[in-house]
Coordinates of C-alpha atoms and ligand atoms in Angstrom, one line a residue:
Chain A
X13 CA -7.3 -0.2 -15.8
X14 CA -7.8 1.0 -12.2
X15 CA -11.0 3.0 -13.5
X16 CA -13.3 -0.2 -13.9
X17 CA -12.5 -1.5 -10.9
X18 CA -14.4 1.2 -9.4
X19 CA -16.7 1.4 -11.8
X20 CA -18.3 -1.1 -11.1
X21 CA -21.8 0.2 -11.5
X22 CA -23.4 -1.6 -8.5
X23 CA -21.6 -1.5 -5.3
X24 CA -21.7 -4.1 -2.9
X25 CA -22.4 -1.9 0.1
X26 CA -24.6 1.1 1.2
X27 CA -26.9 2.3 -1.1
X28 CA -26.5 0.3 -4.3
X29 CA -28.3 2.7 -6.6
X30 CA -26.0 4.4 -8.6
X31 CA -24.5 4.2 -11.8
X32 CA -20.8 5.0 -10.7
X33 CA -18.8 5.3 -8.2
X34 CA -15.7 7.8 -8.5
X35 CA -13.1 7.6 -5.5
X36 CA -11.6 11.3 -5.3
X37 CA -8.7 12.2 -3.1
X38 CA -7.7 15.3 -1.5
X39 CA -4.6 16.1 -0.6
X40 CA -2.0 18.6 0.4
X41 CA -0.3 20.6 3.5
X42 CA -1.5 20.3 7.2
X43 CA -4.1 23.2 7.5
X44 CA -4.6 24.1 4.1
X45 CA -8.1 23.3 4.1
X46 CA -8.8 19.8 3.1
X47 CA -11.3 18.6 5.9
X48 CA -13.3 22.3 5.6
X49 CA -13.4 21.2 2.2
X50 CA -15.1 18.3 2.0
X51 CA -17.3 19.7 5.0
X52 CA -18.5 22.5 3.2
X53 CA -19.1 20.4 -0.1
X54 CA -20.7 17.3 1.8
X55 CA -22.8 18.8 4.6
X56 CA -22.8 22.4 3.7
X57 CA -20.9 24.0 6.7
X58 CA -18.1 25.1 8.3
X59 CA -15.7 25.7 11.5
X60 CA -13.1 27.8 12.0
X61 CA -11.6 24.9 14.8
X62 CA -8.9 23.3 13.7
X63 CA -8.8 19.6 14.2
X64 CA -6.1 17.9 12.4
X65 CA -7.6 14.7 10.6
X66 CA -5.9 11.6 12.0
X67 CA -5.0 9.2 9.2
X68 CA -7.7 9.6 6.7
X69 CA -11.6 9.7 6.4
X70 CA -14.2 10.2 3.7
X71 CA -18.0 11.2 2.8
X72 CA -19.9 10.0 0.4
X73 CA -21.8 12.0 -1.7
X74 CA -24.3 11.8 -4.7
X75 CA -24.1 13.7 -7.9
X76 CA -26.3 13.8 -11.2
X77 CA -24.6 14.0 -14.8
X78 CA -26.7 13.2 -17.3
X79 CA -29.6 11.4 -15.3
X80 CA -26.5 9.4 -14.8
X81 CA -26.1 9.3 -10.7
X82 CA -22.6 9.1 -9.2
X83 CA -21.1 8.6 -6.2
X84 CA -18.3 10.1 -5.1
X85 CA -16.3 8.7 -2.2
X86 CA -13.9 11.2 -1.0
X87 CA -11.2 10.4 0.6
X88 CA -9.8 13.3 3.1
X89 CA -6.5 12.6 3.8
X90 CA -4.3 13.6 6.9
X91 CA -1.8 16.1 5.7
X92 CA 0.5 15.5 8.5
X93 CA 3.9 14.0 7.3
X94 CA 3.5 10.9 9.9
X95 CA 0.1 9.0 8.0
X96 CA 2.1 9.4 4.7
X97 CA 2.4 5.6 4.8
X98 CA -1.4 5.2 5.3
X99 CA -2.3 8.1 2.8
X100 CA -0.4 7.1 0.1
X101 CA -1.5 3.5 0.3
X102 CA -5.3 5.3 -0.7
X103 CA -3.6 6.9 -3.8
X104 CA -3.8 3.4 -6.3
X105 CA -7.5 3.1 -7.3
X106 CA -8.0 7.1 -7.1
X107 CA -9.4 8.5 -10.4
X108 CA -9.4 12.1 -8.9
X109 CA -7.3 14.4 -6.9
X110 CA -7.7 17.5 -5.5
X111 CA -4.4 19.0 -4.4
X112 CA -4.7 21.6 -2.3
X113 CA -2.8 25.0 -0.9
X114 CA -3.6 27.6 1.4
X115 CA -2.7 31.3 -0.6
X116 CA -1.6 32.5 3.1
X117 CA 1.0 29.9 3.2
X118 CA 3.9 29.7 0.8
X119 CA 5.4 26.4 2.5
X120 CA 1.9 24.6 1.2
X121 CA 2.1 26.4 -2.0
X122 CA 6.0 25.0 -2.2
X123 CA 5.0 22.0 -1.8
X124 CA 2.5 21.5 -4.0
X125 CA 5.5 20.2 -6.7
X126 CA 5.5 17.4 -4.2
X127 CA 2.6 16.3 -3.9
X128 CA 2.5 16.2 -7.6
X129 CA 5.5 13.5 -7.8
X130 CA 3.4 11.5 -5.0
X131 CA 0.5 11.7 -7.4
X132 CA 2.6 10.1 -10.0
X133 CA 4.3 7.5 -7.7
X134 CA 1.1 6.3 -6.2
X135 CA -2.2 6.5 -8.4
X136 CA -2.5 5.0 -11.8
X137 CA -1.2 7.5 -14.9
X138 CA -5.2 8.6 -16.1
X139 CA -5.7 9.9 -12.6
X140 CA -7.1 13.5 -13.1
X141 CA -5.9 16.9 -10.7
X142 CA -7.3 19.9 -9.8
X143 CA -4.6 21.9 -7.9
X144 CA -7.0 25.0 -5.6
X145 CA -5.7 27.1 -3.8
X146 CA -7.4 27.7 -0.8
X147 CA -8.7 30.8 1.9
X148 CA -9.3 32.8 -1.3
X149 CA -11.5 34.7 1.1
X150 CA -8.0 35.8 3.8
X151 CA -6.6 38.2 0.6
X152 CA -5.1 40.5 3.5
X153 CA -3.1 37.8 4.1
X154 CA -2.4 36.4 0.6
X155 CA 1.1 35.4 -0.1
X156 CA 0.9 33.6 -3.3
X157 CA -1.1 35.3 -6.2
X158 CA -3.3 33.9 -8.7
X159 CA -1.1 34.1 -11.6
X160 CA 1.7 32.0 -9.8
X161 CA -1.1 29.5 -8.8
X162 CA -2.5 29.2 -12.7
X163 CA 0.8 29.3 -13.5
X164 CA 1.7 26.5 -11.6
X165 CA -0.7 24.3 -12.8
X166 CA -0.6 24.8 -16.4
X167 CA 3.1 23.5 -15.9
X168 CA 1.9 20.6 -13.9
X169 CA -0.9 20.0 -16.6
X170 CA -3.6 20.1 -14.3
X171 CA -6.7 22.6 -13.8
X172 CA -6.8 25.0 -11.1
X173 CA -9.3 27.0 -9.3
X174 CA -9.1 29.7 -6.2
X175 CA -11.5 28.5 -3.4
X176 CA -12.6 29.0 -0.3
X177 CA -14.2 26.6 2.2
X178 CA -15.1 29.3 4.2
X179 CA -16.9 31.3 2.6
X180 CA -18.2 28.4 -0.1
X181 CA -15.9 29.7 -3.2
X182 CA -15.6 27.2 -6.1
X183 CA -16.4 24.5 -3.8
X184 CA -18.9 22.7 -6.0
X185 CA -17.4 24.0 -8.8
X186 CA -14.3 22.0 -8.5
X187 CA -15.7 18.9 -7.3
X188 CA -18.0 19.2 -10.3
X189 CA -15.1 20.3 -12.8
X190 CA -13.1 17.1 -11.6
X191 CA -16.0 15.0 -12.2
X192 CA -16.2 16.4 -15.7
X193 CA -12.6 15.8 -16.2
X194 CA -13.0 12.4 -15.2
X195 CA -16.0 11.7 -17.3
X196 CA -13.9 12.9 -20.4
X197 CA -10.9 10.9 -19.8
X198 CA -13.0 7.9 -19.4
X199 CA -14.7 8.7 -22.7
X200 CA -11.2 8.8 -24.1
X201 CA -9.9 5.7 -23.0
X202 CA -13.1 3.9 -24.3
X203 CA -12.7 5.7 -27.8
X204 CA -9.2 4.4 -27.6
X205 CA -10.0 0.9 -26.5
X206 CA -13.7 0.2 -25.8
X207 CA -11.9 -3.1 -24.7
X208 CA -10.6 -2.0 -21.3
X209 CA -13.9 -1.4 -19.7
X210 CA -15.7 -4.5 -20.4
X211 CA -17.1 -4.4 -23.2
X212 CA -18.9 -0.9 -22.5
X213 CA -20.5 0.7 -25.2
X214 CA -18.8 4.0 -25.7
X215 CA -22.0 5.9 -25.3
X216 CA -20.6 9.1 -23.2
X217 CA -22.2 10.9 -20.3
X218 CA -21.9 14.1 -22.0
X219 CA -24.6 12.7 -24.6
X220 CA -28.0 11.6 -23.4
X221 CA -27.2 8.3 -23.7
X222 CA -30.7 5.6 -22.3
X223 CA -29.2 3.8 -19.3
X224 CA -27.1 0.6 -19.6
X225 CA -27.4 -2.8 -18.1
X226 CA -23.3 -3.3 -18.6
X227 CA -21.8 -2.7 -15.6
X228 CA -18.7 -1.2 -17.4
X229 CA -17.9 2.2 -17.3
X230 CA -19.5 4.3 -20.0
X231 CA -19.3 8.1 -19.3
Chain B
X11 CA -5.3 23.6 37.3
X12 CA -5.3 27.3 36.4
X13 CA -6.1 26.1 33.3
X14 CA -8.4 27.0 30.7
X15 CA -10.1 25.2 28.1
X16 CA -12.1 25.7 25.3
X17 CA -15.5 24.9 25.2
X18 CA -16.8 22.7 22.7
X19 CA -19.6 24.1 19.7
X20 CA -22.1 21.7 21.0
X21 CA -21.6 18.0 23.0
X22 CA -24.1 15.6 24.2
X23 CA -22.6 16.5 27.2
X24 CA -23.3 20.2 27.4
X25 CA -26.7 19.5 29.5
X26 CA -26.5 20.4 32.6
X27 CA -26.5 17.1 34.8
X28 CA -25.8 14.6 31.5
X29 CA -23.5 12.4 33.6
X30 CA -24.0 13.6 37.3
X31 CA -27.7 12.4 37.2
X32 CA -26.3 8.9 36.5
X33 CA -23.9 9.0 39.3
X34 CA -24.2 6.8 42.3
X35 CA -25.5 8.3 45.8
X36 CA -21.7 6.8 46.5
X37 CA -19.8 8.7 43.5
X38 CA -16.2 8.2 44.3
X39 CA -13.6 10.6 43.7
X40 CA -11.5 9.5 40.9
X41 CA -8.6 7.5 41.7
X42 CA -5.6 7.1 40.2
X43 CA -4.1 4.4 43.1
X44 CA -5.4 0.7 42.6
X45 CA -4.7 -2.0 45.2
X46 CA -2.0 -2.7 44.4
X47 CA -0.4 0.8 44.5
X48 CA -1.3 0.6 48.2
X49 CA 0.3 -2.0 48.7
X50 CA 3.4 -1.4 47.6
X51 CA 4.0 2.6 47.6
X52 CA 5.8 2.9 44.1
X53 CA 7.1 5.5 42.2
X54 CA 3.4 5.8 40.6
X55 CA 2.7 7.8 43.4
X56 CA 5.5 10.6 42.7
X57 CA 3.0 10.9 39.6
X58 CA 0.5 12.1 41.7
X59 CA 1.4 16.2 41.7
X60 CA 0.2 19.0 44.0
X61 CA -2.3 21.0 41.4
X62 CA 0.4 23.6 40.8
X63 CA 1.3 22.6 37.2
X64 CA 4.7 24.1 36.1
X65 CA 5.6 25.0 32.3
X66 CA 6.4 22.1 30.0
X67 CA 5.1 19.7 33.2
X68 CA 2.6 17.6 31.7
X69 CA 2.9 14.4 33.6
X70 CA 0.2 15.4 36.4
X71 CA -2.1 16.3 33.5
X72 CA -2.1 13.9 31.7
X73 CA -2.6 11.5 34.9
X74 CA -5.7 13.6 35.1
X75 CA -7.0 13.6 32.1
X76 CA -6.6 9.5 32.1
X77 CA -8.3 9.5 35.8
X78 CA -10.7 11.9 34.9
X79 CA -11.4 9.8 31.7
X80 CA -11.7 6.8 33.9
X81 CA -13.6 7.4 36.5
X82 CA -16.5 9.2 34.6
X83 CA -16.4 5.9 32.5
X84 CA -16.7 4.0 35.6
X85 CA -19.5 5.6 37.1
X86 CA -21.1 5.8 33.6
X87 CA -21.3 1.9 33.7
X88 CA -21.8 1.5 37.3
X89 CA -25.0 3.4 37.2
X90 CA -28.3 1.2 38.5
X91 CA -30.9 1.7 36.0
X92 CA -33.7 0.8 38.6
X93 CA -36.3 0.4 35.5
X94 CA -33.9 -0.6 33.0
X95 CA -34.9 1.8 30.2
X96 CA -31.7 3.1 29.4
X97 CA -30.1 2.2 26.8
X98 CA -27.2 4.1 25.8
X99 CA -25.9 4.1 21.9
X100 CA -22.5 2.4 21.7
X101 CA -21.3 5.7 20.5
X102 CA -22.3 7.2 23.4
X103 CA -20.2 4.9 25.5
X104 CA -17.4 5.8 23.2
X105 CA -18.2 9.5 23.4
X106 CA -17.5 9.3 27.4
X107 CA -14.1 8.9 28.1
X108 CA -13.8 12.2 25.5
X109 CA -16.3 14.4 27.5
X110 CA -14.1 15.7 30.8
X111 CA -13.4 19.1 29.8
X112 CA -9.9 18.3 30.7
X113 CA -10.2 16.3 27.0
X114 CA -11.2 18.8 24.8
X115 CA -9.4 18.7 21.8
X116 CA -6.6 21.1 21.3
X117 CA -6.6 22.1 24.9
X118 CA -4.2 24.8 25.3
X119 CA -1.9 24.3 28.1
X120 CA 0.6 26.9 29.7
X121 CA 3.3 24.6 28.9
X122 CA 5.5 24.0 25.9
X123 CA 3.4 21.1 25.0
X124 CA -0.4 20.8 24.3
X125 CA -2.6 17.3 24.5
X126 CA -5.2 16.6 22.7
X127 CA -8.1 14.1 22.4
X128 CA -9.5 13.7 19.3
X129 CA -12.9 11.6 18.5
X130 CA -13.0 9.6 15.3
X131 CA -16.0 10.1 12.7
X132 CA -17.8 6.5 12.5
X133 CA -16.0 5.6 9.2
X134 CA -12.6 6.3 11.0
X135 CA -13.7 4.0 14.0
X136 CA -14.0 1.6 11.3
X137 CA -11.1 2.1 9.1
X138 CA -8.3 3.1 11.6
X139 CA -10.1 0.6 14.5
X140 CA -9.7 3.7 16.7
X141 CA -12.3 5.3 18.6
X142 CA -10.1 8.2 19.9
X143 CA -6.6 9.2 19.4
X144 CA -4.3 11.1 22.5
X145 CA -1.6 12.8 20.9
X146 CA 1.0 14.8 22.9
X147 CA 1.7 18.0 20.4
X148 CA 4.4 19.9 20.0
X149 CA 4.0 23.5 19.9
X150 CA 5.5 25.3 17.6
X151 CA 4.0 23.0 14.7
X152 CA 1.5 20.9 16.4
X153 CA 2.7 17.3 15.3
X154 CA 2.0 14.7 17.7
X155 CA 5.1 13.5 19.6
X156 CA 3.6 11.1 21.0
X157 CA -0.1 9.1 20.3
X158 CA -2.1 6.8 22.2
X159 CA -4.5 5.3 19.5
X160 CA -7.7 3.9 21.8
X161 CA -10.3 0.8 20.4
X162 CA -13.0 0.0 23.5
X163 CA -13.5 -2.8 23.8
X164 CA -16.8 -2.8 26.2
X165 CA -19.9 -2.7 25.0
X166 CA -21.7 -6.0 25.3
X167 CA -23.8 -5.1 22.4
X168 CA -21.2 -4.3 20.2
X169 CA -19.5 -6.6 18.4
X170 CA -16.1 -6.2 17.4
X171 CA -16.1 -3.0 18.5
X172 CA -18.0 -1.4 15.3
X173 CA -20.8 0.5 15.0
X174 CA -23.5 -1.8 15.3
X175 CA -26.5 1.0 14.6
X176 CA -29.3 -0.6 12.7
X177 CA -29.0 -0.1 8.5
X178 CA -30.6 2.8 7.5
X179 CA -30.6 4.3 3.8
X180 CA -28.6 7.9 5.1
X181 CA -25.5 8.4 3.7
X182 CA -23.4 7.9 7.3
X183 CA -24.8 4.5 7.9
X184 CA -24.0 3.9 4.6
X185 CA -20.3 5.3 4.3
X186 CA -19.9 2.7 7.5
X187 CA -20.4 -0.3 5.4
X188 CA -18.5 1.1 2.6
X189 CA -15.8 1.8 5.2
X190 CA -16.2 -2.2 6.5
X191 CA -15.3 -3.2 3.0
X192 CA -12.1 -1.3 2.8
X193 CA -11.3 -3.1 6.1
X194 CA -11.5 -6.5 4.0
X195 CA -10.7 -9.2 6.6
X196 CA -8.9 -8.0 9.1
X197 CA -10.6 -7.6 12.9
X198 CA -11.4 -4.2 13.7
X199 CA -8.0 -4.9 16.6
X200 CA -6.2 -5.9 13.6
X201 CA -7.2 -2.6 12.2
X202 CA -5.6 -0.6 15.0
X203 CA -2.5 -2.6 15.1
X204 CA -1.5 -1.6 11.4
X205 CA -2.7 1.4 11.7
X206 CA -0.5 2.2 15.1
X207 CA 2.1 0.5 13.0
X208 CA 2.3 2.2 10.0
X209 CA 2.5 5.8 11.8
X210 CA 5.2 4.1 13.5
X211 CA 7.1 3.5 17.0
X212 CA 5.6 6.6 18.8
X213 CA 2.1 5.4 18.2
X214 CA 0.7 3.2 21.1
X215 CA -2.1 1.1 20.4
X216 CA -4.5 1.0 24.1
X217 CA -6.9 -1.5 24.1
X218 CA -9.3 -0.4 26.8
X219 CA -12.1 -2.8 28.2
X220 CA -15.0 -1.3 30.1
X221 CA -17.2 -3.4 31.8
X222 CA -15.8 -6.9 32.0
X223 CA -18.2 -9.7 32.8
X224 CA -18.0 -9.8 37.1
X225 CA -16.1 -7.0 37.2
X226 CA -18.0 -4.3 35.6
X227 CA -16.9 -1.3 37.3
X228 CA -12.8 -1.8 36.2
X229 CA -11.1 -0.8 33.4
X230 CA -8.5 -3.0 32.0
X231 CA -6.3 -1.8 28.9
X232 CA -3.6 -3.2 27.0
X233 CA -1.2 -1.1 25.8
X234 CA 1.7 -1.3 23.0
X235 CA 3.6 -0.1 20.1
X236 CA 4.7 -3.2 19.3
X237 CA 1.4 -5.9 19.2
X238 CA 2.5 -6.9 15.0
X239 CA 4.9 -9.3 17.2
X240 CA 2.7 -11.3 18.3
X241 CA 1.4 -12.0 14.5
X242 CA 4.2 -14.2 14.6
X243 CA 3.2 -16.0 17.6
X244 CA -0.6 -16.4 16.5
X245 CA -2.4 -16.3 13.2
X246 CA -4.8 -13.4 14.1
X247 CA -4.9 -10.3 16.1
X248 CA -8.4 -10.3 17.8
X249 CA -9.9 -9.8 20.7
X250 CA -9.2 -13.3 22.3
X251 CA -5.7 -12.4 22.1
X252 CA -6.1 -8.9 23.6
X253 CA -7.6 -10.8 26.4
X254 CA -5.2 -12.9 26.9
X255 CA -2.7 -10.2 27.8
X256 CA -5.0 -10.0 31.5
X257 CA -3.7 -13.5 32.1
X258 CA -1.1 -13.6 34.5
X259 CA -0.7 -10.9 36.9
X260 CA 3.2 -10.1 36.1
X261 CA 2.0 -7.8 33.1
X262 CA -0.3 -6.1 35.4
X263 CA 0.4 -1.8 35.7
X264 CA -1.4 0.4 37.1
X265 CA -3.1 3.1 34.6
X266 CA 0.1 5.5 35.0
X267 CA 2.2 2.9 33.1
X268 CA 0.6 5.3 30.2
X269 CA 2.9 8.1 31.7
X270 CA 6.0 6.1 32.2
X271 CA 5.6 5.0 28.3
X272 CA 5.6 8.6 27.6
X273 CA 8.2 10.0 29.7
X274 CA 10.5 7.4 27.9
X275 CA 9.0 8.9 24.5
X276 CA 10.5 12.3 25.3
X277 CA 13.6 11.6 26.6
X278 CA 15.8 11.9 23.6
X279 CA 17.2 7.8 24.9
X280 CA 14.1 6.2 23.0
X281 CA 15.3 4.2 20.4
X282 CA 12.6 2.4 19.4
X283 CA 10.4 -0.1 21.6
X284 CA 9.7 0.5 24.9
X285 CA 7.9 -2.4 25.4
X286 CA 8.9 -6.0 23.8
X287 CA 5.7 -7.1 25.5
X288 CA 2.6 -5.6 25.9
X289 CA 1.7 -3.6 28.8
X290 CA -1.3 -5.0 30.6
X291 CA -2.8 -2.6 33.6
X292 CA -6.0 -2.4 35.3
X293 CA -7.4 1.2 37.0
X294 CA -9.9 0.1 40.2
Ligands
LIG308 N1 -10.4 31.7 6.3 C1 -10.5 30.4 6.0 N2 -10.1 29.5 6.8 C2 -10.2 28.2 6.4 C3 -10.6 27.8 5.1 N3 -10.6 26.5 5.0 C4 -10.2 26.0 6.2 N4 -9.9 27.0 7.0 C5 -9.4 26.9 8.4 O1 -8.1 26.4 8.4 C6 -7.8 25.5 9.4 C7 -7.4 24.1 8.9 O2 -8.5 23.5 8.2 P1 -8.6 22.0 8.0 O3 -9.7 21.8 7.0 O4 -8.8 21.3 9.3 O5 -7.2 21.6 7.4 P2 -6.7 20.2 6.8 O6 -6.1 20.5 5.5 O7 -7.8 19.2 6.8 O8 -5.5 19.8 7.8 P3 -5.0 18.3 8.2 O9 -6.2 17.5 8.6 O10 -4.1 18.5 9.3 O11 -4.3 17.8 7.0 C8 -9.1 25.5 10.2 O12 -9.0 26.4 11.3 C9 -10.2 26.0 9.3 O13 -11.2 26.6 9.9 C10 -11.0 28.9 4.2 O14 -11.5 28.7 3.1 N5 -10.9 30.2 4.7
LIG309 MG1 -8.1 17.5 7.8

């Protein structure tokens, strides 16, 4: 299962002192948003320059669950059609996406559906989605309501918020529900087969659980 | 020019003076016409345009932008620190060629196309091996046309051309090492090579040298689309192999072989590599 192999409860480099390590992804249309994203949610800012993200980057960032600490590492990916081949190749080992549209843009919106299918091709099936629609704040210039966004992602089974990067809408709150959703899936899989991480207890993050020495995954 | 262009939010090099003050009583002009130019007058020199820039004419600009680039690198690293106290970051040498106005990203040009110049975060350095990337936009949707993917490969103090800043327990220094294990084995050249490669045949790989040992005030580069040949050839893509490319002057350009590679870009007859071999070229 690509989950343990990120889960590996001790990193090898940085700051080792965490109890997991979630890689998240964001993805979606040139210009939607995805670098203001991450900005906002990692360093708490934002500018209204545009500089297209060459290829791909990522920020670290720690988060608490359950005196449980986890680091994310997300991965902001260029949403330029010509770094497909190095985007996609960061899709296997992903345990969270965050597909992203821009409400003023209906091209982004359309092409949400295929971003989806890239999902699917290229990250393993337990990989968890949180389709937002971004520059909630521009509703002069909206284009694509709320309803068709919610309704979107119910058919595409995944959870959905309106953001904005500008104005700090749902920023944390998506990053924080796709944690959650991860955590949960996890929990699953262990019910299922507490085989598959290591030998993990199946103690879950949602319950106070004392800290483990395993280095499996138990949230 | 009659061009304008956008200032940046805030740069090292907004102080007043930040590079002047370390220019040499005997600053030169910039030049864009080495020895060997002289020499032999060559159609480089048709390069070389009055400052009236005409729509959609980019070839004078860009010559600029690569002299301008150049020259302030030059006189960066041929500045006599009488006392020897300064010590500038290695990402401060990277920074340089990036601070002439002229690079700003997403300049805006009267012309159909735009450049732009934009500088990698520390964990792209690593992954990507890139410490800047020149892309020639289109306009109507921005997408590079053209890109000139740039490692330096100067710094005497850097090694393998990575940031080499002292491990500290913030997050950046941190994501860097995470970023150096997603780069597994492979040099930080090899790095730039796939990188260049999987974009595809429009994205050069330059491997620029600053500051050569007895001959610190050149810059050398190496330029390419195709280097993943010469896997074949050798094991490893490193840095002794980028140097081996100065060997033997009959590779040798001069700095506005960068243009020519682009004007063949754009003209619809590019059909894949312009180069079979890698382009050395050295700017004096
Ligand atoms: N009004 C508004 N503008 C935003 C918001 N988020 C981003 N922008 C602007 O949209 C533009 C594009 O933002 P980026 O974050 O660079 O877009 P991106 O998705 O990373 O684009 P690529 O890197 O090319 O894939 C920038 O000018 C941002 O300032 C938002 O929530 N509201
Ligand atoms: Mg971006």
């Amino acid at each position: 299962m690509a989950a343990t192999q990120d889960m590996k409860g001790k990193g090898e480099g940085g700051d080792q002192n965490f109890d997991y390590m979630f890689k998240l992804l964001i993805i979606g249309n040139s210009s939607v948003g995805k670098t203001s994203f991450l900005f906002r949610y990692a360093d708490d800012a934002f500018t209204s320059a545009f500089v297209s993200t060459v290829g791909i980057d990522f920020k670290v960032k720690t988060v608490y669950k359950n005196d449980k600490r986890i680091k994310l590492q997300i991965w902001d990916t260029a949403g330029q059609e010509r770094y497909r081949t190095i985007t996609t190749a960061y899709y296997r080992g992903a345990m969270g996406f965050i597909l992203m549209y821009d409400i003023t843009n209906e091209e982004s919106f359309g092409a949400v559906q295929d971003w989806s299918t890239q999902i699917k091709t290229y990250s393993w099936d337990n990989a968890q989605v949180v389709l937002a629609g971004n520059k909630c704040d521009m509703d002069e210039e909206r284009v694509v309501s709320v309803d068709s966004g919610r309704l979107l992602a119910e058919q595409l089974g995944f959870e959905f918020f309106e953001t904005s990067a500008k104005d700090n809408i749902n920023v944390k709150q998506t990053f924080e529900r796709l944690v959650d959703l991860i955590c949960d899936k996890m929990s699953e899989s262990l019910d299922a087969d507490p085989a598959v991480t290591t030998g993990a207890p199946t103690a879950k993050l949602t319950d106070s659980a004392p800290p483990l020495q395993q280095p499996g995954c138990n949230c | 020019m009659g061009l304008k262009f956008s200032q940046p939010p805030s740069s090292p090099f907004k102080a007043p003076g930040f590079l002047s003050s370390f220019r040499r009583a005997s600053s030169r002009q910039p030049s864009f016409n080495p020895p060997l130019q002289s020499l032999h007058p060559s159609i480089f020199s048709t390069l070389r345009r009055p400052p009236a820039v005409k729509p959609g004419d980019f070839i004078p600009l860009f010559s600029d932008c690569v002299s301008a680039a150049s020259s302030r690198t030059q006189e960066y690293l041929g500045f006599q620190d009488p006392e020897d106290k300064f010590h500038p970051s290695p990402e401060t040498l990277t920074q340089v060629p990036s601070a002439p106005r002229t690079f700003q990203k997403h300049v805006s040009l009267n012309m159909a196309d735009a450049f732009s110049c934009t500088a990698m975060t520390p964990e792209q350095r690593v992954l990507l091996g890139a410490d800047w990337v020149w892309a020639l936009l289109e306009k109507p949707t921005k997408t590079p046309k053209v890109q000139i993917a740039v490692q330096v490969l100067h710094l005497p103090r850097r090694k393998e051309a990575e940031p080499t800043e002292a491990p500290s327990s913030d997050s950046r220094s941190e994501s860097v090492q995470m970023a150096r294990l997603e780069g597994g084995h492979r040099s930080v050249q090899e790095r730039l090579v796939d990188f260049c490669s999987s974009v595809g045949k429009d994205c050069y790989a330059l491997f620029l040298f600053f500051g050569r040992k007895n001959d610190r005030e050149n810059v050398y580069g190496v330029l390419s689309n195709n280097f993943e040949a010469a896997v074949g050839k050798c094991s490893k893509i490193d840095r002794t192999l980028i140097e081996n490319f100065f060997k033997g002057s009959r590779y040798l350009h001069t700095c506005s072989f960068i243009v020519i590679v682009l004007i063949k870009c754009l003209k619809k007859s590019f059909t894949g590599d312009v180069m079979n071999n890698a382009s050395a070229f050295n700017v004096k």
